[in-house]
Coordinates of C-alpha atoms in Angstrom, one line a residue:
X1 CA -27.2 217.5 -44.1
X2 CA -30.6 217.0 -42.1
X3 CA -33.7 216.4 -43.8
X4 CA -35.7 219.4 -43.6
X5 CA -39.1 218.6 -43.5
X6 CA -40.3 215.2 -44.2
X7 CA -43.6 213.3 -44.1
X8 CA -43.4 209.5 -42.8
X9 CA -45.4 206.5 -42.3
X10 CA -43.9 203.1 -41.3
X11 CA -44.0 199.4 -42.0
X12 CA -41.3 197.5 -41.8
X13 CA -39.3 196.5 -44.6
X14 CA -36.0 194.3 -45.3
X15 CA -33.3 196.6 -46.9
X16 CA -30.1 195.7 -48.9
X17 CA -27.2 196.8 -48.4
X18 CA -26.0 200.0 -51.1
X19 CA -22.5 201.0 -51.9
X20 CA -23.9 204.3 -53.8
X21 CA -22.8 207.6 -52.4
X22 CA -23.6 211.2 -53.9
X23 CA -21.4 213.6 -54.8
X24 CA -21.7 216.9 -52.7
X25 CA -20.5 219.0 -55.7
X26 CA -23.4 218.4 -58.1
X27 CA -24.5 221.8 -59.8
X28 CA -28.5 221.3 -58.9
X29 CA -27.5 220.6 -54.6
X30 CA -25.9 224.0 -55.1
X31 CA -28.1 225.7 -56.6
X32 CA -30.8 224.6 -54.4
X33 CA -28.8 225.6 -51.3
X34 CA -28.4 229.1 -52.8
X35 CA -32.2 229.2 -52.3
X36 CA -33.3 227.2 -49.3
X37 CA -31.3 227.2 -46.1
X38 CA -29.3 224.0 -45.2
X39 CA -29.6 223.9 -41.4
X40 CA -32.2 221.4 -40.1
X41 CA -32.9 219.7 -37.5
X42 CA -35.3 217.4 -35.7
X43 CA -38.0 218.9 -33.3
X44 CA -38.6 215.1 -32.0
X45 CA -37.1 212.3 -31.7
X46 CA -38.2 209.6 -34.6
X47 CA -40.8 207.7 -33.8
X48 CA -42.8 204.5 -35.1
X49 CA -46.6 205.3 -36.1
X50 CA -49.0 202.4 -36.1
X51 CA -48.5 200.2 -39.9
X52 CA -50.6 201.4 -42.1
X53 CA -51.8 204.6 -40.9
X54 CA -50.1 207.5 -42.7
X55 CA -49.0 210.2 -40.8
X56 CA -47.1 213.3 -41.3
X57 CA -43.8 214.2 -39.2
X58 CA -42.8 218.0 -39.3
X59 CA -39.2 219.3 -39.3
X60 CA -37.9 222.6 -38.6
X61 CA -34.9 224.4 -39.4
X62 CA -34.1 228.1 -38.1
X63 CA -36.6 229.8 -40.2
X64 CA -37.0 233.3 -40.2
X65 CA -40.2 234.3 -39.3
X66 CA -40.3 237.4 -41.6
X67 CA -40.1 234.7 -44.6
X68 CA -42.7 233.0 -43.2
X69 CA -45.6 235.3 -43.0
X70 CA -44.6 235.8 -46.9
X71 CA -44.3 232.2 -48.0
X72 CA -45.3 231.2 -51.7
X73 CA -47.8 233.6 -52.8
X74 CA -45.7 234.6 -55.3
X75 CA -44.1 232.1 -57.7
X76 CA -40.2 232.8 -57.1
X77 CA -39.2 231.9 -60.6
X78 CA -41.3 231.7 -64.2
X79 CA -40.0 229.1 -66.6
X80 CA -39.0 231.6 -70.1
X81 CA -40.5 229.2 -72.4
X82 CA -43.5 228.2 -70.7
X83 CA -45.9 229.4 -73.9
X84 CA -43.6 228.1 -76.0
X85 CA -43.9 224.6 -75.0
X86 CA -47.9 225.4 -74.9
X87 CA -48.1 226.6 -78.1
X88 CA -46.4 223.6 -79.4
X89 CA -48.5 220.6 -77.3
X90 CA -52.1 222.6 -78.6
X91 CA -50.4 222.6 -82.5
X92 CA -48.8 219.2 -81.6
X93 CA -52.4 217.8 -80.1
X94 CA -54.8 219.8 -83.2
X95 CA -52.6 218.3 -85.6
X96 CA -52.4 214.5 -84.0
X97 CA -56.6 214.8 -83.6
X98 CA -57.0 216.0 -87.3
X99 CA -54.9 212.8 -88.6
X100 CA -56.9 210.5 -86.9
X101 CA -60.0 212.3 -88.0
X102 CA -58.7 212.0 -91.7
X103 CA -57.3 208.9 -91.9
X104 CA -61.1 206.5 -92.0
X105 CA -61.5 208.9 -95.1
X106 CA -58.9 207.4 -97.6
X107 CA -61.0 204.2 -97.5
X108 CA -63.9 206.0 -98.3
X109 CA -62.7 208.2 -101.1
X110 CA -62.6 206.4 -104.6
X111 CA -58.9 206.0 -105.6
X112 CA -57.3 203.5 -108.0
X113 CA -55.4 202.6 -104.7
X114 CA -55.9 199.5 -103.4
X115 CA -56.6 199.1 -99.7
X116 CA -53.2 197.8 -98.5
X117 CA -51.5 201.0 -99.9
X118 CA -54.3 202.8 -98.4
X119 CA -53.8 201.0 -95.2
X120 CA -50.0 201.7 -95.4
X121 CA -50.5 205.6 -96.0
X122 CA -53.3 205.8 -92.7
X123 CA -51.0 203.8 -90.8
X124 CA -47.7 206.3 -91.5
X125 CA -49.8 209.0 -90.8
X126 CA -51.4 208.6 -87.8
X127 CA -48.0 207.0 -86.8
X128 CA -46.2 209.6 -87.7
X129 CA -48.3 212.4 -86.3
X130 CA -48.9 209.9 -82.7
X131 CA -45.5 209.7 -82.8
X132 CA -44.4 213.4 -82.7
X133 CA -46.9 214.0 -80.2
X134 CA -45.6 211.7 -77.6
X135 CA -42.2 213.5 -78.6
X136 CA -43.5 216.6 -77.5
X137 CA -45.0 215.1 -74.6
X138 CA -41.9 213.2 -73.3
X139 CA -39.7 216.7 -73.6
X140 CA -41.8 218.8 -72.0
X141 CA -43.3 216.4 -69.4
X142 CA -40.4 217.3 -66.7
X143 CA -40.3 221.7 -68.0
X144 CA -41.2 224.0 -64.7
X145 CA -43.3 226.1 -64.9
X146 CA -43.1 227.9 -62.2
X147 CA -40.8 227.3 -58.6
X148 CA -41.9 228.3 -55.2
X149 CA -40.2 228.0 -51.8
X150 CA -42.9 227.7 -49.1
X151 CA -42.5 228.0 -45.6
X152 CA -45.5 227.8 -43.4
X153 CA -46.0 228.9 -39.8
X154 CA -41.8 228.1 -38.9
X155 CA -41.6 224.7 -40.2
X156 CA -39.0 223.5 -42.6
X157 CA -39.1 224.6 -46.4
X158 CA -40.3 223.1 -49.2
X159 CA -39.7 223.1 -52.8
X160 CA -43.0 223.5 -55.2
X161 CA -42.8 223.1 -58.4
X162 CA -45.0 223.2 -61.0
X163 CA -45.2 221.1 -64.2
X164 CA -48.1 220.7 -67.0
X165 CA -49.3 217.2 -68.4
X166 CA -49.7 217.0 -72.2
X167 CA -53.4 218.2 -72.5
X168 CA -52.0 221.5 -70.5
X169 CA -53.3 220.6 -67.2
X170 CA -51.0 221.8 -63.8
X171 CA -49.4 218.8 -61.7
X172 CA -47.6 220.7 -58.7
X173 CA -44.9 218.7 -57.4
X174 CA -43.7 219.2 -53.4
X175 CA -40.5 218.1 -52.2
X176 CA -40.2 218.1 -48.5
X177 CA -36.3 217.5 -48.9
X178 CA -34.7 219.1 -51.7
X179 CA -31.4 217.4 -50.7
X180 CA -32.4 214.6 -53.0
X181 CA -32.6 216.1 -55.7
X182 CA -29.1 215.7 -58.0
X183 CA -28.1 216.3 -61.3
X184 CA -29.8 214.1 -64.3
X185 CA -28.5 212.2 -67.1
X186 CA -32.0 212.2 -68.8
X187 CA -32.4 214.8 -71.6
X188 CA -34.4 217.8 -71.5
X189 CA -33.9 217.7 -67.7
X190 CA -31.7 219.2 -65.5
X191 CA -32.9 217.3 -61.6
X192 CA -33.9 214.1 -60.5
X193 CA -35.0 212.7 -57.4
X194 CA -32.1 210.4 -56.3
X195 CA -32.7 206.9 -56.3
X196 CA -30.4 206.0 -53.1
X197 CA -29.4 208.3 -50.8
X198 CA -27.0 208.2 -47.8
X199 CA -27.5 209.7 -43.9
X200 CA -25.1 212.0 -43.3
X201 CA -22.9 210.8 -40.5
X202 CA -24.5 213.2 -37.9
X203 CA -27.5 212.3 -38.1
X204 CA -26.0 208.5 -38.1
X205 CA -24.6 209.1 -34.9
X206 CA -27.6 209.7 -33.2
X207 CA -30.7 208.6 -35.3
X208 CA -29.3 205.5 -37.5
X209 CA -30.8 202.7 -35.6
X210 CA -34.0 204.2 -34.8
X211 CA -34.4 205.1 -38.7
X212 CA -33.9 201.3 -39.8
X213 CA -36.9 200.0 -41.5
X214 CA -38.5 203.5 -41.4
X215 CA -40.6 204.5 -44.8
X216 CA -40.6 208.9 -45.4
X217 CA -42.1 210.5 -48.0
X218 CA -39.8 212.6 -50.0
X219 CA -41.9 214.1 -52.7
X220 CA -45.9 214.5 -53.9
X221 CA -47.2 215.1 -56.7
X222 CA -50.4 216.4 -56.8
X223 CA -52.9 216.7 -59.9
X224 CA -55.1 220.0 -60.8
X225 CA -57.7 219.0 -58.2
X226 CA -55.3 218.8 -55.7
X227 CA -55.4 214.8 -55.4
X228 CA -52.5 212.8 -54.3
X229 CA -51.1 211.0 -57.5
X230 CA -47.8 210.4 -56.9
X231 CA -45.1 209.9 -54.1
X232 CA -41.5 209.2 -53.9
X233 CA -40.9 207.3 -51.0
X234 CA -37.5 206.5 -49.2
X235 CA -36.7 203.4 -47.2
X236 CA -34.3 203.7 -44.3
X237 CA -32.0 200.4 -44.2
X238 CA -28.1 199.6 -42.0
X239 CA -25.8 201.9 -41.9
X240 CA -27.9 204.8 -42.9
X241 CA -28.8 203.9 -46.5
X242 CA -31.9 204.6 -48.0
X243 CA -33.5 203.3 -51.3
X244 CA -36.7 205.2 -52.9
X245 CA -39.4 203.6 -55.2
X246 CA -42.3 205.0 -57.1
X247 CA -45.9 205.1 -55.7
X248 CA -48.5 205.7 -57.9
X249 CA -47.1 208.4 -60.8
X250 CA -44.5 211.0 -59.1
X251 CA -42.9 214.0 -61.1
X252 CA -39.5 212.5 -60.8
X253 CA -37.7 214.7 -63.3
X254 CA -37.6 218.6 -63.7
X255 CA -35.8 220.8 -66.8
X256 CA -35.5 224.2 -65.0
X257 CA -33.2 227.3 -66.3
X258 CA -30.6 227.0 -63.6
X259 CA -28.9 230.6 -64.8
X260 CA -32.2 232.4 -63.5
X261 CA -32.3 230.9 -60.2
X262 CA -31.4 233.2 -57.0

């Protein structure tokens, strides 16, 4: 299992040691291996860019060039219930906006209420109605829209997917390595990115040192103007185990239909 294509910059960093090891069997590592090719491997040798200069190292697998000339134009699967969950943030937003926009007016219209029962009533309402919205927004928030496998000029493949924030707007997520992605215990999700992860022991054999205290990126997420928002980063520590953490806000969750998946 050799990273396929991978993005790195480099400071140096003190690990700690992790006991955590994942479970080749998961049902999302298969299904991603029934659509991207396992077989990597490096084109050089790891190196150490200057500290704080990010850089972008490219990994290559045996691609086929055929696949590469037709490389993501084409969204490869279409979430089913993409305009449902549309349907139900616009209804889910009109109705949130319309109870704040009603709620000043039962302090204005003359009732035998007094104002603590009127406060109590705004209060549940806009409560209520924020409430449900941030429902709708939590459940959705990790739904894929749509999946691509790109594969540019022979390099390694990566995963695209494609989610949309509450207010409908498109966040495209990349993962340059889609062996860390594993199954999720969160609900309304089916993938995660992994938290630890552990080198497989060919690549310990001949890379481990050089990989201690080495940063990669493992996933972007980008926003609808194409700005970096969001990476998950992994840090390289002894005996080939990495730890990732959040930099800036990454798509770190994704609820895909795993039946419709080639």
């Amino acid at each position: 299992m050799i990273l396929p294509r991978i993005a790195r910059f480099s400071h140096p960093a003190t690990l700690v040691s992790l006991s955590w090891r994942r479970s080749l069997s998961s049902a999302p590592r298969l299904l991603i291996r029934s659509v991207l090719p396992t077989q990597h491997r490096f084109i050089n040798p790891p190196c150490t860019p200057r500290t704080g200069i990010l850089t972008r190292r490219v990994f290559s697998d045996k691609a086929d060039p055929s696949a590469s000339a037709t490389s993501a134009a084409q969204a490869e699967y279409v979430g089913p219930l993409t305009n449902t969950w549309r349907r139900l943030k616009i209804f889910s937003l009109a109705s949130c906006g319309l109870s704040f926009t009603l709620a000043p007016f039962m302090f204005i219209i003359e009732s035998n209420l007094p104002y603590s029962a009127r406060f109590a009533l705004a209060s549940i309402a806009v409560g209520t109605s924020g409430l449900s919205t941030s429902l709708v927004a939590w459940c959705a928030r990790p739904y894929v829209t749509e999946l691509r496998r790109l594969n540019q000029d022979g390099t390694g493949e990566v995963l695209e997917m494609t989610t949309a924030s509450l207010f409908l707007r498109p966040q495209v997520t990349k993962v340059y390595d889609p062996e860390f992605l594993i199954a999720t215990r969160r609900p309304m999700a089916k993938w995660e990115l992994a938290t630890e992860m552990l080198l497989p022991a060919s690549r310990m054999e001949t890379e481990g040192k050089a990989l201690v205290g080495v940063e990669e990126i493992v996933a972007e997420t980008f926003d609808h103007t194409g700005n970096v928002i969001g990476r998950w980063i992994v840090s390289w520590g002894e005996n080939g185990e990495g730890k990732c953490h959040e930099a800036g806000t990454v798509i770190r969750y994704f609820n895909v239909h795993e039946e419709l998946l080639n």
